[in-house]
Every structure is written in structure tokens, then in C-alpha cells.
Amino acid sequence: MHTFIDHIHHLRLEEQLFVLGENVYDLNHKAYDQLFATELKRLAMQTNDRKSKVQLEDLADNFQFTRYILKSVRSAGFKDEQQANQITHDLVSQLLLGSLFEFDPAVIPFGKRFSVSVANAIRNVVAKQNNRQRLIPSIPISDEEGVGIPSSQIAGQTVGTVDQGLTDEFAKFVHSRLGPLGSAVLKSKLDGDEVKGLVGSVELGGPTSYRIKQMVIAIKQLAREFFAERDDDVALGQIERALDSEKKTMERRFGKREHYV
């Protein structure tokens, strides 16, 4: 049974994860690990089993939870650094906000419970990824009339057939996860504009070119999550094509690993 204090703690944990998620492409391992350590120490305080208490406190002080998860994600085949970091953040959030710490440590060692939970979570990600790839059709790009998608439509004008209500719902979802900057980037792309006009905007906190690039990629990740839940692969494909053009352009200009401050 969860108390009001537990509810407040959960809300604060959500807020901390949201803040960390805003810079998910440069994972703060120490900050994520501290969240795990806090939950373990809370669990240690609740158990009367001395051996379990010592084990939990030792893990809290010494184990590198985030590096373990990231390594497991990469081992599952997610080699792209940004994608692996995004998945790691999502898994950390899922584990911390889920039922990972709702058990009796005297019955089940936490280390075993943690490793099994990580493996199952990654297995689900792989299954969703494979299913998504199977469902999304391969559509050729061609300027020949009646064949594929005209190349002139790839630069941000491919979302016209998406239901406006669904688009508005997705825009609200992006704003809730990425804030005003995410909303501004999405609007620019849906309007077919270049997002370079947002660089340095005072109203948006003076984002750098690299920060804008991060937002484009983050919105694409959110689109996969949002439209996959609604089984709308057509809308997903159109949103991704609108974002892909800008992503590739920015990678050519600024590189995949550059960090501008």
C-alpha cells in the first residue's frame, strides 16, 4: 500500500528523470546511479534482514547501474550512440518508476532481480523494434509521376495527410516531454520550415545548433513511441520523413559527435 509520502517521492523522481531526459544524448551516469542508490537505501531501511541490508547498501554505494544497462542495450544490437542512450534513459525510467523495488530482499537477491528485469525490458524493446520494421512498408523515392514519393516532398511537406487531431495530440505529447523548445522544433518541421531559425532564440533559452539537432532526434524517438501505441504506421512514416531530412542536413553541417555550448 502506497502512502502519501510515497506518492510525493514518486512525483519528485519523475521530475528528476524528466530533467535528465532533456540531455539524454549525454548521459549523466552519476546522476542516474544516484537515483538507483536512493531507492536501494530506502529499501534497505525497510528490511529487518541484516544480510539483505548489507547487500543493498553495498550495491547502492558501488554498483554502476547505468553503465550496466547501457552495455546491455549495446549488446542487444543498438550500436548507434544516441539511440542507445535514449533507450537506456527509457529503461532507467521504466525500472525506477515501476515495481523493481517492490519486493522482499530477504527472499530474492536484488542483483538477480535487477539483471532479469533489465534483460526482460531490453527483450521488449527489441520485439517492438522488429515488429515496427516489419509493419512499416518500404516506399521508393522517385520523381517519376505515380512512382513512390517525389523527392520534393521529403523536406518537410509530407505530413499533410495526417489527421489534424492526431497531430495536435502528438504536439501536446512532445511539449509535455520536451518543453517549449521541442514544440517549436516540431512546429517548424510540420510547417516545412528550416529549424536553423530557432538557433539562438532568446524566447527558447538561446539553443545552440547542437541542441536543436538533439531535439530533432528526440522528437523522432517520441514519434515512434506515440504512433506505435496507436498502430498508425502511416502517420509515423510521414513524421519520420519530415524529421529525417533536417536530421541528415544538421549531421552534415555539425557532425554526429560535436558539442556546441
XYZ file of N, CA, C and O in Angstrom, residues 36-109:
296
model
N 19.133 5.287 -8.409
C 19.062 3.879 -8.028
C 19.520 3.697 -6.587
O 18.907 2.950 -5.805
N 20.614 4.371 -6.225
C 21.171 4.246 -4.876
C 20.162 4.705 -3.830
O 20.008 4.069 -2.774
N 19.460 5.779 -4.118
C 18.462 6.295 -3.174
C 17.349 5.277 -2.942
O 16.928 5.041 -1.803
N 16.872 4.656 -4.038
C 15.806 3.664 -3.913
C 16.286 2.428 -3.144
O 15.539 1.860 -2.337
N 17.523 2.033 -3.375
C 18.070 0.867 -2.668
C 18.211 1.135 -1.174
O 17.928 0.264 -0.339
N 18.633 2.319 -0.840
C 18.805 2.652 0.576
C 17.459 2.784 1.271
O 17.333 2.444 2.459
N 16.449 3.238 0.546
C 15.103 3.274 1.109
C 14.611 1.856 1.377
O 13.974 1.569 2.395
N 14.912 0.960 0.434
C 14.523 -0.438 0.600
C 15.277 -1.080 1.757
O 14.713 -1.867 2.533
N 16.561 -0.732 1.892
C 17.384 -1.285 2.976
C 16.835 -0.888 4.345
O 16.887 -1.662 5.306
N 16.294 0.322 4.430
C 15.736 0.800 5.692
C 14.460 0.046 6.080
O 14.085 -0.006 7.257
N 13.824 -0.554 5.087
C 12.544 -1.218 5.337
C 12.688 -2.695 5.680
O 11.716 -3.334 6.091
N 13.876 -3.261 5.494
C 14.065 -4.689 5.763
C 14.728 -4.913 7.114
O 15.578 -4.133 7.547
N 14.337 -5.993 7.751
C 14.926 -6.364 9.040
C 15.997 -7.430 8.891
O 16.628 -7.812 9.881
N 16.178 -7.908 7.653
C 17.183 -8.931 7.400
C 18.551 -8.275 7.259
O 18.787 -7.522 6.306
N 19.434 -8.544 8.183
C 20.732 -7.866 8.220
C 21.563 -8.145 6.965
O 22.175 -7.227 6.409
N 21.592 -9.384 6.509
C 22.383 -9.741 5.335
C 21.889 -8.982 4.108
O 22.686 -8.444 3.323
N 20.574 -8.926 3.942
C 19.993 -8.212 2.802
C 20.297 -6.725 2.885
O 20.595 -6.077 1.876
N 20.233 -6.176 4.088
C 20.501 -4.757 4.283
C 21.923 -4.411 3.851
O 22.163 -3.415 3.158
N 22.881 -5.237 4.253
C 24.285 -5.012 3.893
C 24.472 -5.097 2.380
O 25.183 -4.280 1.772
N 23.843 -6.084 1.739
C 23.972 -6.265 0.291
C 23.387 -5.066 -0.464
O 23.979 -4.574 -1.436
N 22.230 -4.591 -0.014
C 21.586 -3.461 -0.674
C 22.422 -2.187 -0.553
O 22.588 -1.438 -1.519
N 22.952 -1.956 0.632
C 23.768 -0.760 0.854
C 25.070 -0.824 0.064
O 25.560 0.193 -0.437
N 25.625 -2.013 -0.054
C 26.864 -2.189 -0.828
C 26.614 -1.906 -2.312
O 27.409 -1.225 -2.972
N 25.502 -2.427 -2.841
C 25.150 -2.163 -4.238
C 24.906 -0.666 -4.457
O 25.339 -0.096 -5.460
N 24.225 -0.047 -3.523
C 23.919 1.378 -3.633
C 25.190 2.217 -3.714
O 25.250 3.207 -4.442
N 26.216 1.813 -2.992
C 27.451 2.602 -2.927
C 28.427 2.292 -4.057
O 29.267 3.135 -4.393
N 28.323 1.099 -4.634
C 29.400 0.667 -5.533
C 28.987 0.254 -6.950
O 29.820 0.275 -7.859
N 27.730 -0.128 -7.158
C 27.371 -0.680 -8.466
C 27.060 0.428 -9.472
O 26.407 1.424 -9.136
N 27.512 0.259 -10.717
C 27.278 1.230 -11.787
C 26.069 0.766 -12.619
O 26.200 0.122 -13.647
N 24.900 1.117 -12.144
C 23.662 0.653 -12.750
C 23.516 1.102 -14.197
O 23.170 0.313 -15.082
N 23.773 2.374 -14.455
C 23.546 2.926 -15.791
C 24.493 2.325 -16.820
O 24.094 2.030 -17.950
N 25.735 2.141 -16.445
C 26.702 1.546 -17.374
C 26.326 0.100 -17.687
O 26.516 -0.377 -18.808
N 25.800 -0.601 -16.697
C 25.358 -1.980 -16.908
C 24.218 -2.007 -17.926
O 24.211 -2.833 -18.851
N 23.242 -1.113 -17.746
C 22.098 -1.069 -18.664
C 22.546 -0.668 -20.068
O 22.140 -1.282 -21.063
N 23.392 0.355 -20.164
C 23.865 0.822 -21.471
C 24.645 -0.272 -22.189
O 24.460 -0.486 -23.401
N 25.485 -0.984 -21.462
C 26.245 -2.076 -22.066
C 25.309 -3.174 -22.554
O 25.512 -3.750 -23.630
N 24.260 -3.464 -21.794
C 23.290 -4.490 -22.179
C 22.524 -4.060 -23.425
O 22.244 -4.883 -24.307
N 22.192 -2.781 -23.506
C 21.482 -2.243 -24.676
C 22.344 -2.372 -25.921
O 21.881 -2.806 -26.988
N 23.612 -2.021 -25.806
C 24.524 -2.135 -26.951
C 24.716 -3.589 -27.360
O 24.800 -3.899 -28.555
N 24.767 -4.473 -26.386
C 24.936 -5.899 -26.679
C 23.729 -6.461 -27.417
O 23.840 -7.473 -28.115
N 22.583 -5.807 -27.253
C 21.359 -6.253 -27.923
C 21.309 -5.794 -29.377
O 20.354 -6.108 -30.091
N 22.313 -5.051 -29.811
C 22.392 -4.650 -31.214
C 22.169 -3.183 -31.489
O 22.201 -2.749 -32.640
N 21.950 -2.379 -30.440
C 21.735 -0.937 -30.633
C 23.089 -0.226 -30.555
O 23.509 0.221 -29.490
N 23.754 -0.129 -31.682
C 25.118 0.390 -31.724
C 25.186 1.910 -31.856
O 26.189 2.518 -31.460
N 24.141 2.524 -32.421
C 24.136 3.981 -32.557
C 24.137 4.606 -31.159
O 23.284 4.292 -30.321
N 25.088 5.502 -30.912
C 25.260 6.064 -29.580
C 24.022 6.789 -29.077
O 23.587 6.605 -27.929
N 23.432 7.617 -29.918
C 22.277 8.404 -29.496
C 21.065 7.519 -29.236
O 20.324 7.722 -28.276
N 20.864 6.528 -30.089
C 19.741 5.617 -29.893
C 19.931 4.789 -28.622
O 18.988 4.591 -27.843
N 21.157 4.305 -28.405
C 21.443 3.511 -27.213
C 21.240 4.328 -25.945
O 20.700 3.830 -24.946
N 21.645 5.593 -25.978
C 21.453 6.460 -24.816
C 19.969 6.709 -24.544
O 19.534 6.717 -23.391
N 19.207 6.930 -25.627
C 17.768 7.164 -25.471
C 17.086 5.937 -24.861
O 16.267 6.058 -23.948
N 17.421 4.762 -25.371
C 16.829 3.528 -24.849
C 17.227 3.323 -23.393
O 16.410 2.917 -22.558
N 18.486 3.623 -23.077
C 18.951 3.484 -21.696
C 18.158 4.389 -20.766
O 17.721 3.967 -19.685
N 17.958 5.638 -21.177
C 17.148 6.560 -20.361
C 15.740 6.008 -20.162
O 15.193 6.049 -19.051
N 15.143 5.512 -21.237
C 13.780 4.982 -21.151
C 13.714 3.790 -20.199
O 12.765 3.656 -19.413
N 14.723 2.912 -20.274
C 14.737 1.732 -19.409
C 14.960 2.115 -17.944
O 14.341 1.545 -17.043
N 15.859 3.075 -17.720
C 16.093 3.545 -16.350
C 14.795 4.097 -15.768
O 14.430 3.785 -14.627
N 14.086 4.899 -16.561
C 12.821 5.474 -16.101
C 11.803 4.386 -15.814
O 11.091 4.420 -14.799
N 11.742 3.410 -16.705
C 10.796 2.303 -16.541
C 11.087 1.515 -15.265
O 10.164 1.163 -14.515
N 12.358 1.267 -15.005
C 12.742 0.488 -13.828
C 12.503 1.265 -12.534
O 11.966 0.730 -11.556
N 12.894 2.528 -12.533
C 12.778 3.331 -11.314
C 11.328 3.658 -10.967
O 10.975 3.764 -9.785
N 10.500 3.824 -11.978
C 9.106 4.195 -11.740
C 8.179 2.986 -11.678
O 6.989 3.117 -11.390
N 8.738 1.816 -11.939
C 7.944 0.590 -11.921
C 7.969 -0.100 -10.567
O 8.062 0.541 -9.524
N 7.929 -1.418 -10.605
C 7.834 -2.201 -9.365
C 9.144 -2.907 -9.001
O 9.138 -3.870 -8.240
N 10.258 -2.423 -9.559
C 11.545 -3.066 -9.318
C 11.878 -3.182 -7.838
O 12.450 -4.177 -7.389
N 11.518 -2.175 -7.063
C 11.902 -2.147 -5.654
C 10.785 -2.618 -4.722
O 10.904 -2.509 -3.509
N 9.722 -3.144 -5.310
C 8.599 -3.641 -4.511
C 8.722 -5.151 -4.332
O 8.054 -5.943 -5.004
N 9.586 -5.564 -3.433
C 9.806 -6.988 -3.177
C 10.506 -7.143 -1.836
O 10.924 -6.161 -1.219
N 10.614 -8.387 -1.399
C 11.296 -8.690 -0.141
C 12.729 -9.101 -0.451
O 12.956 -10.198 -0.988
N 13.724 -8.273 -0.141
C 15.125 -8.601 -0.468
C 15.652 -9.817 0.273
O 16.688 -10.373 -0.111
N 14.964 -10.249 1.316
C 15.393 -11.450 2.043
C 15.014 -12.716 1.279
O 15.580 -13.791 1.519
N 14.068 -12.588 0.353
C 13.605 -13.735 -0.431
C 14.306 -13.805 -1.780
O 14.723 -14.872 -2.234
N 14.452 -12.640 -2.435
C 15.082 -12.568 -3.759
C 16.230 -11.574 -3.719
O 16.016 -10.405 -3.382
N 17.453 -11.989 -4.040
C 18.581 -11.040 -4.081
C 18.321 -9.947 -5.122
O 17.885 -10.237 -6.241
